XYZ file of C-alpha atoms in Angstrom:
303
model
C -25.277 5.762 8.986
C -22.639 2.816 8.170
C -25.074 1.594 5.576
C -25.059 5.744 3.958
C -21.615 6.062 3.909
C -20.758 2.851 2.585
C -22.993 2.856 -0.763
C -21.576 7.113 -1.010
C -17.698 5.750 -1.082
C -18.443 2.460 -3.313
C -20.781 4.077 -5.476
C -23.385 1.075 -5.320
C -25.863 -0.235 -2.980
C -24.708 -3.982 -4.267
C -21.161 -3.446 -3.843
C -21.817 -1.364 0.228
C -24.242 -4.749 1.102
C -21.081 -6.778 -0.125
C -18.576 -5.133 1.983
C -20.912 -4.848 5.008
C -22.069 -8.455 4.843
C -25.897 -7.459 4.566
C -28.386 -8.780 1.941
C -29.081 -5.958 -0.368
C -32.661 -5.750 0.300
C -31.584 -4.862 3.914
C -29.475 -1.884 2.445
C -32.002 -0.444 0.458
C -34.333 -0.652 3.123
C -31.872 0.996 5.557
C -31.758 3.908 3.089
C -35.326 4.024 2.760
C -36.031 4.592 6.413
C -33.279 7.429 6.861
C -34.495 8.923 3.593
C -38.354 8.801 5.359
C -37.130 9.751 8.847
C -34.940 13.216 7.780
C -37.577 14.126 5.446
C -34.904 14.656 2.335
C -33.292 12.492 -0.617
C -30.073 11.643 0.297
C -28.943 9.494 -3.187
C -29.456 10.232 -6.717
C -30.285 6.308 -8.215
C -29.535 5.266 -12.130
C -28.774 1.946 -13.430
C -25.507 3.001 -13.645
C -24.302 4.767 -10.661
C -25.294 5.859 -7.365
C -24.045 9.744 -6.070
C -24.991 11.552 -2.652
C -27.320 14.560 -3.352
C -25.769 18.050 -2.121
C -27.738 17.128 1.088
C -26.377 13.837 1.106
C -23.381 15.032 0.699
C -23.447 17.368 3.777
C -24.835 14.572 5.569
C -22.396 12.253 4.499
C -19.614 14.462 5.994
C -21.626 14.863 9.363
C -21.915 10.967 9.673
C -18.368 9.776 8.971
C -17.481 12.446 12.262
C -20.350 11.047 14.192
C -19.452 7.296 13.387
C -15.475 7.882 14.112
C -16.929 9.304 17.833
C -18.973 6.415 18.290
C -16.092 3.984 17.105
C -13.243 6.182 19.497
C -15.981 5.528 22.489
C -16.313 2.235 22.195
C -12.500 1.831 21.738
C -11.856 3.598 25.102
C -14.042 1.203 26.949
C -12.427 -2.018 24.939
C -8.990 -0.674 25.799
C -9.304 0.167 29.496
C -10.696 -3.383 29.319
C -7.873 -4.986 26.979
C -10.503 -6.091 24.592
C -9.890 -3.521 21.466
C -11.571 -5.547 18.482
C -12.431 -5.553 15.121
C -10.739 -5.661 11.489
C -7.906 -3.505 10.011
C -7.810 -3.868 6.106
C -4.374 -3.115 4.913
C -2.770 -3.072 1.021
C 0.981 -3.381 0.491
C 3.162 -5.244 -2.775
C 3.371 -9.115 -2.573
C 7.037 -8.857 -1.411
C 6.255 -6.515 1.248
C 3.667 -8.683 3.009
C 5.171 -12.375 2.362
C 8.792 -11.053 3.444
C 8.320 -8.663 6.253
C 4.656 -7.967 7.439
C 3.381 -11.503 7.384
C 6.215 -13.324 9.054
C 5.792 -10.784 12.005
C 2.768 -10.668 12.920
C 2.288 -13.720 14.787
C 3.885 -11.023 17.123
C 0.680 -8.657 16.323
C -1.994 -11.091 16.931
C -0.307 -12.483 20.078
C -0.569 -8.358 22.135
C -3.909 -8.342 20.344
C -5.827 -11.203 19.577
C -9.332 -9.468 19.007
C -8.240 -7.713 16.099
C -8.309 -9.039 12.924
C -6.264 -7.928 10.098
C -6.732 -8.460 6.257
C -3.758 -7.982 4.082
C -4.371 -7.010 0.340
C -1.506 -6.817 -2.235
C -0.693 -5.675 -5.503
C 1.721 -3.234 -7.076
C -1.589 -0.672 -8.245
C -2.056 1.980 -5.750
C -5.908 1.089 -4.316
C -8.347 3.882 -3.959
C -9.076 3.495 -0.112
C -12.079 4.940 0.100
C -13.430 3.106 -2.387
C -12.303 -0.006 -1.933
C -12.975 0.146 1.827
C -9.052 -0.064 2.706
C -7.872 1.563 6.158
C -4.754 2.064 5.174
C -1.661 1.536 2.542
C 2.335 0.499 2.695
C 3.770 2.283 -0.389
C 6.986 2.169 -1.699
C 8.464 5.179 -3.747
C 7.258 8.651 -3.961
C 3.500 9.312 -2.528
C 2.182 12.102 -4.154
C -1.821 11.013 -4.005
C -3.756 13.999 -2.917
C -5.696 14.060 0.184
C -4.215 11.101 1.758
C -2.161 11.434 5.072
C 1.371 9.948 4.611
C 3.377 8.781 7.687
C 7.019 8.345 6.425
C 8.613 5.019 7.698
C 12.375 4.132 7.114
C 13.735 3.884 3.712
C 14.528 0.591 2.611
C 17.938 -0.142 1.589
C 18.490 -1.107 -2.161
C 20.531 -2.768 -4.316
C 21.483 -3.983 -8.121
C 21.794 -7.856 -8.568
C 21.990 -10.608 -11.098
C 21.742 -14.057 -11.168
C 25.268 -16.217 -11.102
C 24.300 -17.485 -14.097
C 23.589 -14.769 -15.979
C 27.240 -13.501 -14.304
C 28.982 -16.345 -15.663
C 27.642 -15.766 -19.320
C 27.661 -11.823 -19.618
C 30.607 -11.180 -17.338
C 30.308 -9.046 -14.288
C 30.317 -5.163 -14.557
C 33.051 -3.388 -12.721
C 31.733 0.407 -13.956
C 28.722 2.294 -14.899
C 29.711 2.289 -18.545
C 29.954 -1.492 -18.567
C 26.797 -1.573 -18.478
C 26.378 -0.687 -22.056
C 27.048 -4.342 -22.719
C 24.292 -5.572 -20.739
C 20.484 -6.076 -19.951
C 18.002 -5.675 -17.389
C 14.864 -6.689 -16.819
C 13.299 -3.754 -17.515
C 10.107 -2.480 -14.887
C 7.412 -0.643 -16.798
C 5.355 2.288 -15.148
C 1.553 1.339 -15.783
C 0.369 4.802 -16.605
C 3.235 5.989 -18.866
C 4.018 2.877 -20.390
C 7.877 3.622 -19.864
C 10.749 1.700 -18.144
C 12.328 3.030 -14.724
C 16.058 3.517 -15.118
C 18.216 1.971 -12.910
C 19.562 4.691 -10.007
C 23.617 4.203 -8.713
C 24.971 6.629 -6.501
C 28.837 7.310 -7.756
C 30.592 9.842 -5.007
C 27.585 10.837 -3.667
C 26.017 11.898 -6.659
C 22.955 10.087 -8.624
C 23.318 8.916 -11.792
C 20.506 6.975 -13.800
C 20.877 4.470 -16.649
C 18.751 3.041 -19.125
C 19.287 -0.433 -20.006
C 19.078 -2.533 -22.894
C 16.515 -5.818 -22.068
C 14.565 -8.709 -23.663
C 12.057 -8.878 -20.563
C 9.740 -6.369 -19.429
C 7.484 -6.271 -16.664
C 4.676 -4.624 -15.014
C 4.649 -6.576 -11.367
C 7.086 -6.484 -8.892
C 7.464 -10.508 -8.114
C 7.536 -10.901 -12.514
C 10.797 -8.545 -11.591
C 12.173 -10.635 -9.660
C 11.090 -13.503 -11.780
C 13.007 -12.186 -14.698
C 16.176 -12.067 -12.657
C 15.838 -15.657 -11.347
C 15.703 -16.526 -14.823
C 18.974 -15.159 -15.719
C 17.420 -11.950 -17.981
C 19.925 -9.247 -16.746
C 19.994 -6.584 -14.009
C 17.036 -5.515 -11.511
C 17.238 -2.793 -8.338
C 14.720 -4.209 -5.756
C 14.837 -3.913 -1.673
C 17.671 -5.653 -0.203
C 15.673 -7.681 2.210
C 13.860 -9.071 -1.076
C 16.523 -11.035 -1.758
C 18.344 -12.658 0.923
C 17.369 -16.025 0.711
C 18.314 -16.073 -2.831
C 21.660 -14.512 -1.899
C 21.982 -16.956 0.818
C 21.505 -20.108 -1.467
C 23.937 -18.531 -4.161
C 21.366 -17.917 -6.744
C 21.907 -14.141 -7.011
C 24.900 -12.049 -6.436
C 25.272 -8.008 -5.966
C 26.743 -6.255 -8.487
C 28.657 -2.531 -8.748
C 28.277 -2.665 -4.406
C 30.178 0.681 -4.497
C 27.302 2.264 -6.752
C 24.131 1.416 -4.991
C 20.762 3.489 -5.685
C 19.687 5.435 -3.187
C 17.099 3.852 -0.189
C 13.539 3.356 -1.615
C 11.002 5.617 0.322
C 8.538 3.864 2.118
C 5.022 5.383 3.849
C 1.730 4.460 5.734
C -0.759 6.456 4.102
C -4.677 6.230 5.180
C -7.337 8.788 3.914
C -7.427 13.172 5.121
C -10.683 13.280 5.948
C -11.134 10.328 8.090
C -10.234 10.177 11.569
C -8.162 6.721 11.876
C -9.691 4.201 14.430
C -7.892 3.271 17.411
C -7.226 -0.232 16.094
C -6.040 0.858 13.081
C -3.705 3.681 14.692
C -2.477 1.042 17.009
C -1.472 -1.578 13.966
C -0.059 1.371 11.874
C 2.385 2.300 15.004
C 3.124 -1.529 14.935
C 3.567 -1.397 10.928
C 5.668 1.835 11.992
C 7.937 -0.142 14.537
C 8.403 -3.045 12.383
C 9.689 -1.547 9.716
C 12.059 0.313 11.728
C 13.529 -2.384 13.241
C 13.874 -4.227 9.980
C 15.074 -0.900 7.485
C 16.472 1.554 10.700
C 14.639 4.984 12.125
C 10.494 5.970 11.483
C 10.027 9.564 10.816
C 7.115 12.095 10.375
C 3.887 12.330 9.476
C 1.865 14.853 6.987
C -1.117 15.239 4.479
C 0.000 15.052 0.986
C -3.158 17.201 0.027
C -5.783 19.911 0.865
């Protein structure tokens, strides 16, 4: 049943035996016998692509319940017996792991030190299914249909600029200074345009566009481009504090900042989420509290 549902989400027998550690002859085999043994065809086969049949499809749904029951049982008995094991595969951006996740969980892996946990990054929002991800830390809006999206604390944000960059330009005391200045300008993949910058003026939200020389498509290139003295950037406050600390960067128009940058857990509908999994999301949860403020609720974006 792993085998099945593994080569239905990744689309490939090559790409499930990967994922599952198994030589592929082993998968095919695997799908052979269960094929034999219900009596039906479960996968069409081209050179191309592999898809579940419509009574693959059915079946596909009953084994993901079965498996998550067999997976909550043998969770039960690990944690009446402290021993809860196994692997929780987690994506998140660069900044968000090497600043915050990864620094903490020493504390993780010291509660529970049978669980192992594999941290992806990357600004791109993964297809979890697909790429055989338990769950996702996103930044910004989540509007990706049937996943489940636990809201965490906003992050606090902020506009900065390099001393240098300061000392050449001048510093902005106003929103319409900023006519006479540049920012490194962060480019939406799919549209192709730049994000404004956001500044909150008497509790209202104003955006601006910006003038640049540098854009980007990756959130540590943002921060890059700052470093190196090409104008303006909004990122996470907690992004920057070593740089603030050693002088490098400075905050600019405090009395303007954007609004907090939502943040979210969000793991796949139609799964039930393994005990280990749950257990390092509440952690995920807790962290980020105590590093941004209050968690908050949780809620399908999707049917």
């Amino acid at each position: 049943m792993r085998v099945f549902t593994r080569i239905v989400e990744l689309g490939s027998f090559t790409k499930a035996a990967t994922d599952l550690g198994l030589p592929r002859a082993t998968v095919t085999l695997a799908v052979q016998q269960l094929e034999s043994r219900l009596g039906a065809r479960l996968l069409h086969r081209t050179t191309r692509e592999v898809s579940a049949t419509p009574e693959g499809q059915l079946y596909y749904r009953r084994c993901t319940r079965v498996l998550a029951e067999v997976e909550d049982a043998e969770a039960e008995l690990a944690q009446g017996a402290g021993k809860l094991r196994g692997k929780v595969r987690i994506h998140m951006v660069a900044g968000m792991a090497a600043h915050v996740v990864i620094p903490a969980l020493p504390d993780f892996h010291e509660r529970y030190p049978r669980i192992d946990v594999e941290v992806g990054t990357g600004d791109r929002a993964v297809d979890l299914v697909r790429e055989g991800v338990d769950c996702a830390l996103r930044a910004g809006v989540v509007d990706t249909p049937h996943l489940v999206v636990r809201r965490l604390t906003p992050m606090p944000q902020a506009t900065f600029a390099s001393t240098i960059y300061l000392a050449r330009k001048g510093e902005p005391r106003s929103l319409e200074a900023l006519e006479r200045h540049w920012a490194v300008n962060y480019v939406e993949a799919t549209t192709g345009k730049p994000y404004p910058l956001d500044f909150v003026v008497r509790g209202e939200l104003k955006q601006v566009t910006m003038n640049g020389v540098l854009t980007v498509m990756d959130s540590e290139a943002y921060v890059s481009g700052c470093l190196a003295h090409f104008g303006l950037i909004q990122v996470p406050a907690y992004r920057l504090a070593a740089h603030m600390a050693d002088g490098r960067l400075r905050e600019v128009l405090p009395n303007a900042r954007p609004p907090p940058l939502p943040l979210a857990l969000v793991h796949p509908y139609q799964r039930k989420v393994p005990p280990r999994v749950r257990l390092f999301m509440d952690w995920i949860a807790a962290l980020c509290a105590k590093q941004f403020g209050t968690s908050a609720e949780e809620a399908p974006t999707g049917d």
